[in-house]
Amino acid sequence: MLDSATTSPTIRGMFIGGAWVPAARTFDDLNPSDNSLYARIPDGSPADVRRAIEAAAAAFPAWAETPFHVRSHHMLKIADVWEKRAPDFVAAAVQEGGGWFGKGMFEAGYVSEVFRSAAAMCYHAIGEVLPSEHGKFSTATRWPLGVVSVISPWNMPGILTARGFATALAVGNTIVLKPSEDTPYSGGLFFAEVLEEAGIPAGVFNVVTCSRESVAAVGDEMIENPTVKAISFTGSTAVGRHIAAKAGAHLKKACVELGGKDSLIILEDADLEHAAKAANFGSFMHQGQVCMSTEKILVHEKVYAPFMQKFLARAAKLKTGHTNDKSNVIGPLVNTRQALRVKALIDDAVAQGATVELGGKCWDNFVEPTVLTNVTPSMNIWHDETFGPVVIVQAFRSEDEAIALNNDTEYGLTAAIMTADEPRALRMAGRLETGMVHVNCQNINDEPHVPFGGVKASGVGRYGGRWSLDAFTELRWITLDRGGRHFPPVF
Ligand code: NAD
């Protein structure tokens, strides 16, 4: 809940078994626009996680047996409460997450659709009837797994937290959520407030918060505890690898959505006005802190000069500064560590001969929209996910070269192609090593019911619609014999 006097939230504790419980310690949650204190957050421990897992396990049988249409009504109620609380979410996403209010508004609107689409999944066909050699009634049926651990990132705390658990919850699993230490309220405790108000039964949804210092031990408990049946993770490739390896060692399902180094390809017949606008959004929306951000713009040499002129003119108009001022479309990076990392990537590139076409200034947690050219594969920024408002522009001569440049990364999340020639774009799409390709748009695209996910180091598994069913249910083959199965007479 938001205090009326201040915009800091009242933190009631962690949410375990339907009750608000304190932790032994707290940690400071900062507003990255000025590093002022936003809230003091419970610093949960592995013992707190165990309590949350026990509560989720106790709630599982009744939740799994709740009729599907009743679970669906619960999901719709969550969407309604979320919508009512949307202004509170926007305020939290702006102040705690450092996002422009327009990004917060977009997130708030999207999250209710995530819950409504999860409600629809309750009515989805959940099994198949198969032919049988023995005339049996043979079925493939889907069942909830049990307790699912959900670990979410800070960059889209509303959407990525909701996406991480909504379908899993709708199909009968119970949840233990650990939000990012950078957005523990907007990505965690705020959800607990909403689900409590929506009347979700106690223990079905639990939230444990913790600091960066505690996360290794807390995270291990969330994966290794034998009662946990699956892990839903969105975050960096380094942490995702660690989590997927641990989940694999324990033979648990893991859906991991990770980083990206995404390219926008502009062919010689593209509408350059549209391309410049789209590239500006794809590169700089939320300071480039989106897994699908456009990190490289690959432009056909014939249209390189006119594209750059239009693109730079647009990017130069973006204002950077404190999110209290709504005209600052570019807010701070989420914390000082990230700001220093992005600055180091720019400095390394410039020291090795990259040209700063626009921006390049960094102060406090802010980095101006920055456009770099003459970047080579020897520079860190060519390969590393920047996760900041920095984009590389590179010319190419042929379709083959554009495809090779796009694929020259360990990541494979999204690609985008601008062209008037749709058949050519579809041909190219098949050769781009990414989980998603968008023609005549930039890279940042998502809808609640599509198969969202990457290939290569960008992740394993898909979120969205029926693809989330694969991630958060198990299949059982169940047969009814009607006398058709004969055994050798010796038996
Ligand atoms: P991160 O990996 O640092 O943190 C993600 C989550 O993992 C946080 O909740 C964090 O507390 C937790 N975590 C950290 N160490 C852990 C450990 N040892 N065990 C268990 N949990 C641990 O990522 P971030 O900085 O929050 O988010 C940015 C990254 O997320 C970027 O790389 C971005 O590309 C990626 N991302 C991917 C997608 C996608 O859908 N593919 C979406 C958004 C962000």
Coordinates of C-alpha atoms and ligand atoms in Angstrom, one line a residue:
M1 CA 0.0 0.0 0.0
L2 CA 1.2 3.6 -0.7
D3 CA 1.4 6.1 2.1
S4 CA -0.4 9.3 1.2
A5 CA 2.3 11.6 2.7
T6 CA 5.2 9.9 0.9
T7 CA 5.4 7.8 -2.2
S8 CA 7.3 5.1 -0.4
P9 CA 5.3 1.9 0.2
T10 CA 4.5 0.5 3.6
I11 CA 6.4 -2.8 3.7
R12 CA 4.4 -5.3 5.8
G13 CA 6.9 -8.1 5.6
M14 CA 7.4 -11.1 3.4
F15 CA 4.2 -13.0 2.4
I16 CA 4.3 -16.6 3.6
G17 CA 1.3 -18.9 4.0
G18 CA -1.1 -16.0 3.7
A19 CA 0.5 -13.9 6.5
W20 CA 2.9 -11.0 6.4
V21 CA 6.1 -12.1 8.2
P22 CA 9.3 -10.1 9.1
A23 CA 12.8 -11.3 8.4
A24 CA 15.6 -11.2 10.9
R25 CA 17.2 -8.3 9.0
T26 CA 16.3 -5.8 6.3
F27 CA 18.2 -4.3 3.4
D28 CA 18.0 -0.9 1.7
D29 CA 16.0 -0.6 -1.6
L30 CA 17.2 2.6 -3.4
N31 CA 15.6 5.0 -5.9
P32 CA 18.2 4.9 -8.7
S33 CA 17.4 8.4 -9.8
D34 CA 19.2 9.8 -6.7
N35 CA 20.2 6.7 -4.7
S36 CA 17.7 7.9 -1.9
L37 CA 16.1 5.3 0.3
Y38 CA 12.9 4.0 -1.3
A39 CA 12.1 1.2 1.3
R40 CA 13.6 -1.1 3.8
I41 CA 13.0 -4.7 2.7
P42 CA 13.1 -8.0 4.6
D43 CA 16.3 -9.8 3.9
G44 CA 15.0 -13.4 3.8
S45 CA 17.0 -16.5 4.6
P46 CA 17.0 -20.1 3.4
A47 CA 14.9 -20.9 6.5
D48 CA 12.3 -18.4 5.3
V49 CA 12.3 -20.0 1.9
R50 CA 11.7 -23.4 3.5
R51 CA 8.7 -22.0 5.4
A52 CA 7.3 -20.6 2.1
I53 CA 7.9 -23.9 0.3
E54 CA 6.1 -25.8 3.2
A55 CA 3.2 -23.4 3.0
A56 CA 3.0 -23.8 -0.8
A57 CA 3.2 -27.6 -0.5
A58 CA 0.4 -27.6 2.1
A59 CA -1.8 -25.4 -0.2
F60 CA -1.1 -27.5 -3.3
P61 CA -3.6 -30.4 -3.1
A62 CA -6.6 -28.1 -2.6
W63 CA -5.5 -25.6 -5.2
A64 CA -4.8 -28.4 -7.8
E65 CA -8.2 -29.9 -7.1
T66 CA -10.0 -26.5 -7.4
P67 CA -12.2 -26.7 -10.5
F68 CA -10.6 -25.2 -13.5
H69 CA -13.3 -22.5 -14.0
V70 CA -12.9 -21.4 -10.3
R71 CA -9.1 -21.1 -10.8
S72 CA -9.9 -19.1 -13.9
H73 CA -12.2 -16.8 -11.9
H74 CA -9.3 -16.2 -9.4
M75 CA -7.0 -15.2 -12.3
L76 CA -9.6 -12.7 -13.6
K77 CA -10.0 -11.3 -10.1
I78 CA -6.3 -10.8 -9.9
A79 CA -6.4 -8.9 -13.2
D80 CA -9.2 -6.7 -11.9
V81 CA -7.4 -5.9 -8.6
W82 CA -4.2 -5.3 -10.5
E83 CA -6.0 -2.8 -12.8
K84 CA -7.4 -1.0 -9.7
R85 CA -3.9 -0.8 -8.2
A86 CA -2.2 0.2 -11.5
P87 CA -1.4 3.8 -10.4
D88 CA 0.4 2.4 -7.4
F89 CA 2.4 0.0 -9.6
V90 CA 3.4 2.8 -11.9
A91 CA 4.6 5.0 -9.0
A92 CA 6.7 2.0 -7.7
A93 CA 8.1 1.1 -11.1
V94 CA 9.2 4.7 -11.6
Q95 CA 10.7 5.3 -8.2
E96 CA 12.1 1.8 -7.3
G97 CA 13.0 0.7 -10.9
G98 CA 14.1 4.0 -12.4
G99 CA 11.7 3.8 -15.3
W100 CA 10.0 6.5 -17.3
F101 CA 6.3 6.7 -16.3
G102 CA 5.2 5.8 -19.9
K103 CA 7.1 2.5 -19.5
G104 CA 5.3 1.9 -16.1
M105 CA 1.9 2.6 -17.7
F106 CA 2.7 0.1 -20.5
E107 CA 3.8 -2.5 -18.0
A108 CA 0.7 -2.0 -15.8
G109 CA -1.6 -2.4 -18.8
Y110 CA 0.2 -5.5 -20.0
V111 CA 0.2 -7.3 -16.6
S112 CA -3.6 -7.5 -16.4
E113 CA -3.6 -9.1 -19.8
V114 CA -1.1 -11.7 -18.6
F115 CA -3.5 -12.8 -15.9
R116 CA -6.5 -12.8 -18.3
S117 CA -4.6 -14.9 -20.8
A118 CA -3.6 -17.3 -18.0
A119 CA -7.4 -17.4 -17.0
A120 CA -8.1 -18.5 -20.6
M121 CA -5.5 -21.3 -20.3
C122 CA -7.8 -22.9 -17.7
Y123 CA -10.2 -23.7 -20.5
H124 CA -7.6 -25.0 -22.9
A125 CA -7.6 -28.6 -24.0
I126 CA -5.3 -30.3 -21.5
G127 CA -4.9 -33.7 -23.0
E128 CA -5.2 -35.9 -26.0
V129 CA -6.9 -39.2 -26.9
L130 CA -4.5 -41.5 -28.7
P131 CA -5.0 -44.5 -30.9
S132 CA -4.1 -47.8 -29.2
E133 CA -2.8 -51.0 -30.7
H134 CA -4.9 -52.9 -28.1
G135 CA -8.1 -50.9 -28.4
K136 CA -7.5 -49.2 -25.1
F137 CA -8.9 -45.8 -24.2
S138 CA -5.5 -44.2 -24.3
T139 CA -4.9 -40.6 -23.1
A140 CA -2.1 -38.1 -22.6
T141 CA -3.1 -35.9 -19.7
R142 CA -1.6 -32.9 -18.1
W143 CA -1.1 -32.4 -14.4
P144 CA 0.2 -29.6 -12.3
L145 CA 3.7 -30.2 -10.9
G146 CA 3.4 -29.0 -7.3
V147 CA 5.5 -26.1 -5.9
V148 CA 7.2 -23.9 -8.5
S149 CA 10.0 -21.5 -7.6
V150 CA 9.9 -18.2 -9.5
I151 CA 12.9 -15.9 -9.7
S152 CA 12.4 -12.6 -11.5
P153 CA 14.5 -9.7 -12.7
W154 CA 14.2 -5.9 -12.1
N155 CA 14.0 -4.5 -15.6
M156 CA 10.3 -5.2 -16.2
P157 CA 9.3 -6.2 -12.6
G158 CA 5.6 -6.3 -13.4
I159 CA 5.5 -8.1 -16.7
L160 CA 8.4 -10.6 -16.1
T161 CA 7.2 -11.5 -12.6
A162 CA 3.6 -12.0 -13.8
R163 CA 4.8 -14.0 -16.8
G164 CA 7.0 -16.1 -14.6
F165 CA 4.1 -17.4 -12.5
A166 CA 0.6 -16.7 -14.0
T167 CA 0.1 -19.8 -16.1
A168 CA 1.9 -22.0 -13.6
L169 CA -0.6 -20.8 -11.0
A170 CA -3.6 -21.0 -13.3
V171 CA -3.0 -24.7 -14.1
G172 CA -2.9 -25.7 -10.4
N173 CA 0.7 -25.2 -9.2
T174 CA 1.5 -23.2 -6.0
I175 CA 4.2 -20.6 -6.1
V176 CA 7.2 -19.3 -4.1
L177 CA 8.4 -16.0 -5.7
K178 CA 11.7 -14.3 -5.1
P179 CA 11.8 -10.9 -6.9
S180 CA 15.0 -9.0 -7.7
E181 CA 16.8 -7.2 -4.9
D182 CA 16.5 -4.1 -7.1
T183 CA 12.7 -4.2 -7.4
P184 CA 11.6 -6.3 -4.4
Y185 CA 8.4 -4.2 -4.0
S186 CA 7.2 -3.7 -7.6
G187 CA 8.3 -7.2 -8.7
G188 CA 7.3 -9.1 -5.5
L189 CA 5.6 -7.6 -2.4
F190 CA 3.2 -5.5 -4.5
F191 CA 2.0 -8.8 -6.2
A192 CA 1.5 -10.3 -2.7
E193 CA -0.8 -7.3 -1.9
V194 CA -2.7 -7.8 -5.1
L195 CA -3.2 -11.6 -4.8
E196 CA -4.1 -11.2 -1.1
E197 CA -6.8 -8.6 -2.0
A198 CA -8.0 -10.9 -4.8
G199 CA -8.6 -13.7 -2.3
I200 CA -6.1 -16.2 -3.5
P201 CA -6.1 -19.0 -0.8
A202 CA -3.4 -18.8 1.8
G203 CA -0.2 -20.6 0.8
V204 CA -1.0 -20.7 -2.9
F205 CA 1.2 -17.7 -3.6
N206 CA 4.2 -16.8 -1.4
V207 CA 6.9 -14.1 -1.7
V208 CA 10.3 -14.2 -0.1
T209 CA 12.6 -11.1 -0.5
C210 CA 16.4 -11.0 0.0
S211 CA 19.5 -8.9 -0.6
R212 CA 22.2 -9.5 -3.2
E213 CA 24.4 -10.9 -0.4
S214 CA 21.8 -13.5 0.6
V215 CA 20.7 -14.5 -2.8
A216 CA 23.1 -17.4 -3.4
A217 CA 21.9 -19.3 -0.4
V218 CA 18.3 -18.3 -0.8
G219 CA 18.4 -19.2 -4.5
D220 CA 20.0 -22.6 -3.8
E221 CA 17.2 -23.5 -1.4
M222 CA 14.6 -22.5 -4.0
I223 CA 16.1 -24.9 -6.5
E224 CA 17.4 -27.8 -4.4
N225 CA 14.6 -28.2 -1.8
P226 CA 13.1 -31.6 -2.7
T227 CA 9.6 -30.3 -2.5
V228 CA 10.2 -27.8 -5.4
K229 CA 9.3 -29.4 -8.7
A230 CA 10.2 -26.7 -11.2
I231 CA 12.0 -23.4 -11.6
S232 CA 10.8 -20.4 -13.6
F233 CA 13.7 -18.0 -14.1
T234 CA 14.2 -14.7 -16.0
G235 CA 17.5 -12.9 -15.7
S236 CA 21.1 -12.9 -16.9
T237 CA 22.8 -15.7 -18.8
A238 CA 25.4 -16.1 -16.1
V239 CA 22.9 -16.7 -13.3
G240 CA 20.6 -18.6 -15.6
R241 CA 23.4 -21.1 -16.5
H242 CA 24.0 -21.6 -12.8
I243 CA 20.3 -22.2 -12.1
A244 CA 19.7 -24.5 -15.1
A245 CA 22.8 -26.6 -14.1
K246 CA 21.6 -27.0 -10.5
A247 CA 18.0 -27.8 -11.7
G248 CA 19.5 -30.4 -14.1
A249 CA 21.5 -32.0 -11.4
H250 CA 18.3 -32.4 -9.4
L251 CA 16.4 -33.5 -12.5
K252 CA 13.9 -30.6 -12.2
K253 CA 12.2 -28.7 -15.0
A254 CA 13.6 -25.3 -15.6
C255 CA 12.3 -22.6 -17.9
V256 CA 15.1 -20.0 -18.2
E257 CA 14.8 -16.8 -20.2
L258 CA 18.1 -15.0 -20.4
G259 CA 20.1 -12.2 -22.0
G260 CA 20.3 -11.0 -25.6
K261 CA 22.6 -9.1 -28.1
D262 CA 19.9 -8.3 -30.6
S263 CA 20.3 -6.8 -34.1
L264 CA 17.9 -4.7 -36.2
I265 CA 18.7 -5.2 -39.9
I266 CA 17.8 -2.4 -42.3
L267 CA 17.7 -3.4 -45.9
E268 CA 18.2 -1.0 -48.8
D269 CA 14.4 -0.9 -49.6
A270 CA 13.3 -0.1 -46.0
D271 CA 11.1 2.9 -45.1
L272 CA 13.8 4.9 -43.4
E273 CA 11.6 7.2 -41.5
H274 CA 9.8 4.2 -39.9
A275 CA 13.2 2.5 -39.4
A276 CA 14.7 5.5 -37.6
K277 CA 11.7 5.8 -35.3
A278 CA 11.6 2.0 -34.6
A279 CA 15.4 1.9 -34.0
N280 CA 15.2 4.8 -31.6
F281 CA 12.5 3.0 -29.5
G282 CA 14.3 -0.4 -29.7
S283 CA 17.6 1.0 -28.7
F284 CA 16.7 3.4 -25.9
M285 CA 13.3 2.4 -24.4
H286 CA 13.9 2.0 -20.6
Q287 CA 17.6 3.0 -21.1
G288 CA 18.2 -0.1 -23.2
Q289 CA 17.5 -2.3 -20.2
V290 CA 15.3 -4.8 -22.0
C291 CA 16.5 -8.3 -22.9
M292 CA 15.2 -7.7 -26.4
S293 CA 16.7 -4.2 -26.8
T294 CA 18.2 -3.4 -30.1
E295 CA 22.0 -3.5 -29.4
K296 CA 23.2 -3.5 -33.0
I297 CA 21.7 -1.7 -36.0
L298 CA 23.0 -3.3 -39.2
V299 CA 22.3 -0.9 -42.2
H300 CA 22.7 -1.6 -45.9
E301 CA 25.6 0.6 -47.1
K302 CA 23.3 2.2 -49.8
V303 CA 21.0 3.7 -47.1
Y304 CA 23.5 4.1 -44.3
A305 CA 24.0 7.9 -44.6
P306 CA 20.3 8.9 -44.9
F307 CA 19.3 6.4 -42.1
M308 CA 22.0 7.8 -39.7
Q309 CA 20.9 11.4 -40.4
K310 CA 17.2 10.5 -39.5
F311 CA 18.1 8.2 -36.6
L312 CA 20.6 10.6 -34.8
A313 CA 18.2 13.5 -35.2
R314 CA 15.5 11.5 -33.4
A315 CA 17.8 10.1 -30.7
A316 CA 19.2 13.6 -29.9
K317 CA 15.7 14.7 -28.8
L318 CA 15.5 12.2 -25.9
K319 CA 16.0 13.9 -22.5
T320 CA 17.9 12.1 -19.7
G321 CA 17.4 12.7 -16.0
H322 CA 15.5 12.1 -12.8
T323 CA 12.2 10.2 -13.3
N324 CA 10.3 12.7 -11.2
D325 CA 10.3 14.8 -14.4
K326 CA 8.0 13.0 -16.9
S327 CA 9.8 14.7 -19.8
N328 CA 12.9 12.6 -19.0
V329 CA 12.2 9.6 -21.2
I330 CA 15.7 8.3 -20.3
G331 CA 15.9 7.6 -16.6
P332 CA 18.8 6.2 -14.6
L333 CA 20.3 2.7 -14.9
V334 CA 18.9 0.5 -12.2
N335 CA 21.9 0.9 -9.9
T336 CA 25.5 2.3 -9.7
R337 CA 27.0 -1.1 -10.5
Q338 CA 25.1 -1.3 -13.8
A339 CA 25.9 2.4 -14.6
L340 CA 29.7 1.8 -14.1
R341 CA 29.5 -1.4 -16.2
V342 CA 27.9 0.4 -19.1
K343 CA 30.4 3.3 -18.8
A344 CA 33.3 0.8 -18.8
L345 CA 32.0 -0.8 -22.1
I346 CA 31.8 2.6 -23.8
D347 CA 35.3 3.6 -22.5
D348 CA 36.8 0.3 -23.7
A349 CA 35.3 0.8 -27.2
V350 CA 36.4 4.4 -27.5
A351 CA 39.9 3.6 -26.3
Q352 CA 40.1 1.0 -29.1
G353 CA 39.0 3.4 -31.8
A354 CA 35.1 3.4 -31.8
T355 CA 33.5 6.7 -32.8
V356 CA 30.9 8.3 -30.5
E357 CA 28.2 9.7 -33.0
L358 CA 25.9 10.8 -30.3
G359 CA 25.9 11.0 -26.5
G360 CA 28.6 9.3 -24.5
K361 CA 28.1 11.4 -21.3
C362 CA 27.7 9.5 -18.0
W363 CA 27.0 11.0 -14.5
D364 CA 25.6 9.5 -11.3
N365 CA 23.5 6.5 -12.5
F366 CA 22.7 8.2 -15.8
V367 CA 24.0 7.4 -19.3
E368 CA 22.9 9.5 -22.2
P369 CA 21.6 7.8 -25.3
T370 CA 24.8 6.8 -27.1
V371 CA 25.4 5.8 -30.7
L372 CA 28.7 4.1 -31.5
T373 CA 30.3 3.4 -35.0
N374 CA 33.6 1.8 -36.0
V375 CA 33.1 -0.9 -33.4
T376 CA 35.0 -4.1 -34.0
P377 CA 34.7 -7.6 -32.7
S378 CA 37.9 -7.1 -30.5
M379 CA 35.9 -4.6 -28.4
N380 CA 33.9 -6.0 -25.4
I381 CA 30.8 -4.1 -26.5
W382 CA 30.6 -6.1 -29.7
H383 CA 29.8 -9.3 -27.8
D384 CA 28.7 -8.3 -24.3
E385 CA 25.1 -7.5 -23.6
T386 CA 25.2 -3.8 -22.8
F387 CA 21.8 -3.5 -21.1
G388 CA 22.2 0.3 -21.3
P389 CA 21.2 3.1 -23.7
V390 CA 24.0 2.4 -26.1
V391 CA 23.7 1.1 -29.7
I392 CA 26.3 0.1 -32.3
V393 CA 25.6 1.0 -35.9
Q394 CA 27.4 -1.1 -38.6
A395 CA 27.1 -1.0 -42.4
F396 CA 26.8 -4.2 -44.5
R397 CA 27.0 -4.9 -48.2
S398 CA 25.0 -8.1 -48.7
E399 CA 22.2 -10.1 -47.2
D400 CA 24.7 -12.9 -46.3
E401 CA 26.9 -10.4 -44.5
A402 CA 23.9 -9.0 -42.5
I403 CA 22.9 -12.6 -41.5
A404 CA 26.5 -13.4 -40.5
L405 CA 26.8 -10.2 -38.4
N406 CA 23.4 -10.9 -36.7
N407 CA 24.5 -14.4 -35.8
D408 CA 28.0 -13.4 -34.6
T409 CA 27.0 -13.6 -30.9
E410 CA 26.5 -16.3 -28.3
Y411 CA 22.9 -15.0 -27.8
G412 CA 19.8 -15.7 -29.8
L413 CA 16.8 -13.9 -28.5
T414 CA 15.3 -11.7 -31.2
A415 CA 16.2 -10.2 -34.6
A416 CA 14.3 -7.6 -36.7
I417 CA 14.3 -6.8 -40.4
M418 CA 13.2 -3.6 -42.1
T419 CA 12.3 -4.1 -45.8
A420 CA 9.5 -3.6 -48.4
D421 CA 10.1 -7.2 -49.6
E422 CA 8.2 -9.5 -47.2
P423 CA 9.2 -12.8 -49.0
R424 CA 12.9 -11.8 -48.8
A425 CA 12.4 -11.1 -45.1
L426 CA 10.8 -14.4 -44.5
R427 CA 13.7 -16.2 -46.3
M428 CA 16.2 -14.3 -44.1
A429 CA 14.2 -15.1 -40.9
G430 CA 14.9 -18.8 -41.4
R431 CA 18.6 -18.1 -41.4
L432 CA 18.8 -15.9 -38.3
E433 CA 19.7 -17.8 -35.2
T434 CA 17.1 -16.3 -32.8
G435 CA 14.0 -17.5 -31.1
M436 CA 11.9 -14.6 -32.5
V437 CA 12.1 -12.5 -35.7
H438 CA 10.1 -9.4 -36.3
V439 CA 9.7 -7.9 -39.8
N440 CA 9.1 -4.2 -40.2
C441 CA 9.3 -3.6 -36.5
Q442 CA 12.1 -3.3 -34.0
N443 CA 13.2 -6.1 -31.6
I444 CA 11.0 -5.4 -28.5
N445 CA 7.8 -7.3 -28.9
D446 CA 5.9 -9.6 -26.6
E447 CA 2.3 -10.7 -26.2
P448 CA 0.9 -12.9 -23.4
H449 CA -0.2 -15.8 -25.7
V450 CA 2.9 -16.1 -28.0
P451 CA 5.8 -18.5 -27.7
F452 CA 8.3 -16.1 -26.1
G453 CA 11.9 -17.3 -25.8
G454 CA 15.4 -17.5 -27.2
V455 CA 17.9 -20.0 -28.5
K456 CA 21.7 -20.3 -27.9
A457 CA 22.7 -18.5 -24.6
S458 CA 19.3 -16.7 -24.5
G459 CA 17.5 -19.5 -22.8
V460 CA 15.7 -22.8 -22.8
G461 CA 11.9 -23.1 -22.8
R462 CA 9.1 -20.8 -23.9
Y463 CA 6.7 -18.5 -21.9
G464 CA 3.3 -17.7 -23.1
G465 CA 0.0 -19.3 -23.9
R466 CA 0.0 -23.1 -24.4
W467 CA 3.8 -23.1 -24.4
S468 CA 3.7 -22.3 -20.7
L469 CA 1.6 -25.4 -20.2
D470 CA 4.6 -27.5 -21.4
A471 CA 6.8 -25.7 -19.0
F472 CA 4.5 -26.0 -15.9
T473 CA 2.7 -29.3 -16.2
E474 CA 3.7 -32.9 -16.5
L475 CA 2.3 -35.4 -19.0
R476 CA 0.9 -38.7 -17.8
W477 CA -0.1 -41.5 -20.2
I478 CA -3.3 -43.0 -18.7
T479 CA -5.0 -46.0 -20.3
L480 CA -8.3 -47.9 -19.8
D481 CA -8.0 -51.5 -21.0
R482 CA -11.3 -52.9 -22.5
G483 CA -10.1 -56.5 -22.9
G484 CA -8.0 -55.9 -26.0
R485 CA -4.6 -56.6 -24.5
H486 CA -3.7 -60.3 -24.7
F487 CA -0.8 -62.0 -22.8
P488 CA 1.2 -65.1 -23.9
P489 CA -0.7 -68.2 -22.7
V490 CA 2.3 -69.3 -20.5
F491 CA 1.4 -66.4 -18.2
Ligands
NAD1 P1 20.3 -11.3 -12.7 O1 20.6 -12.6 -13.3 O2 21.4 -10.6 -12.0 O3 19.1 -11.5 -11.6 C1 17.9 -12.1 -12.0 C2 17.3 -12.7 -10.7 O4 18.2 -13.8 -10.3 C3 17.2 -11.8 -9.5 O5 16.0 -12.0 -8.9 C4 18.4 -12.1 -8.7 O6 18.3 -11.8 -7.3 C5 18.5 -13.6 -8.9 N1 19.8 -14.2 -8.6 C6 21.0 -13.7 -8.7 N2 21.9 -14.6 -8.3 C7 21.3 -15.8 -8.0 C8 21.6 -17.0 -7.6 N3 22.9 -17.4 -7.3 N4 20.7 -18.0 -7.3 C9 19.4 -17.7 -7.5 N5 18.9 -16.5 -8.0 C10 19.9 -15.5 -8.2 O7 19.6 -10.4 -13.8 P2 19.0 -9.0 -13.7 O8 20.2 -8.1 -13.6 O9 18.0 -8.9 -12.6 O10 18.3 -8.8 -15.1 C11 18.9 -8.4 -16.2 C12 19.2 -9.6 -17.1 O11 18.0 -10.3 -17.3 C13 19.7 -9.2 -18.5 O12 20.8 -10.1 -18.8 C14 18.5 -9.4 -19.3 O13 18.8 -9.7 -20.7 C15 17.9 -10.6 -18.7 N6 16.5 -10.6 -19.1 C16 16.0 -11.6 -19.9 C17 14.7 -11.6 -20.3 C18 14.1 -12.7 -21.2 O14 12.9 -12.9 -21.3 N7 15.0 -13.4 -22.0 C19 13.8 -10.7 -19.8 C20 14.3 -9.7 -19.0 C21 15.7 -9.7 -18.6

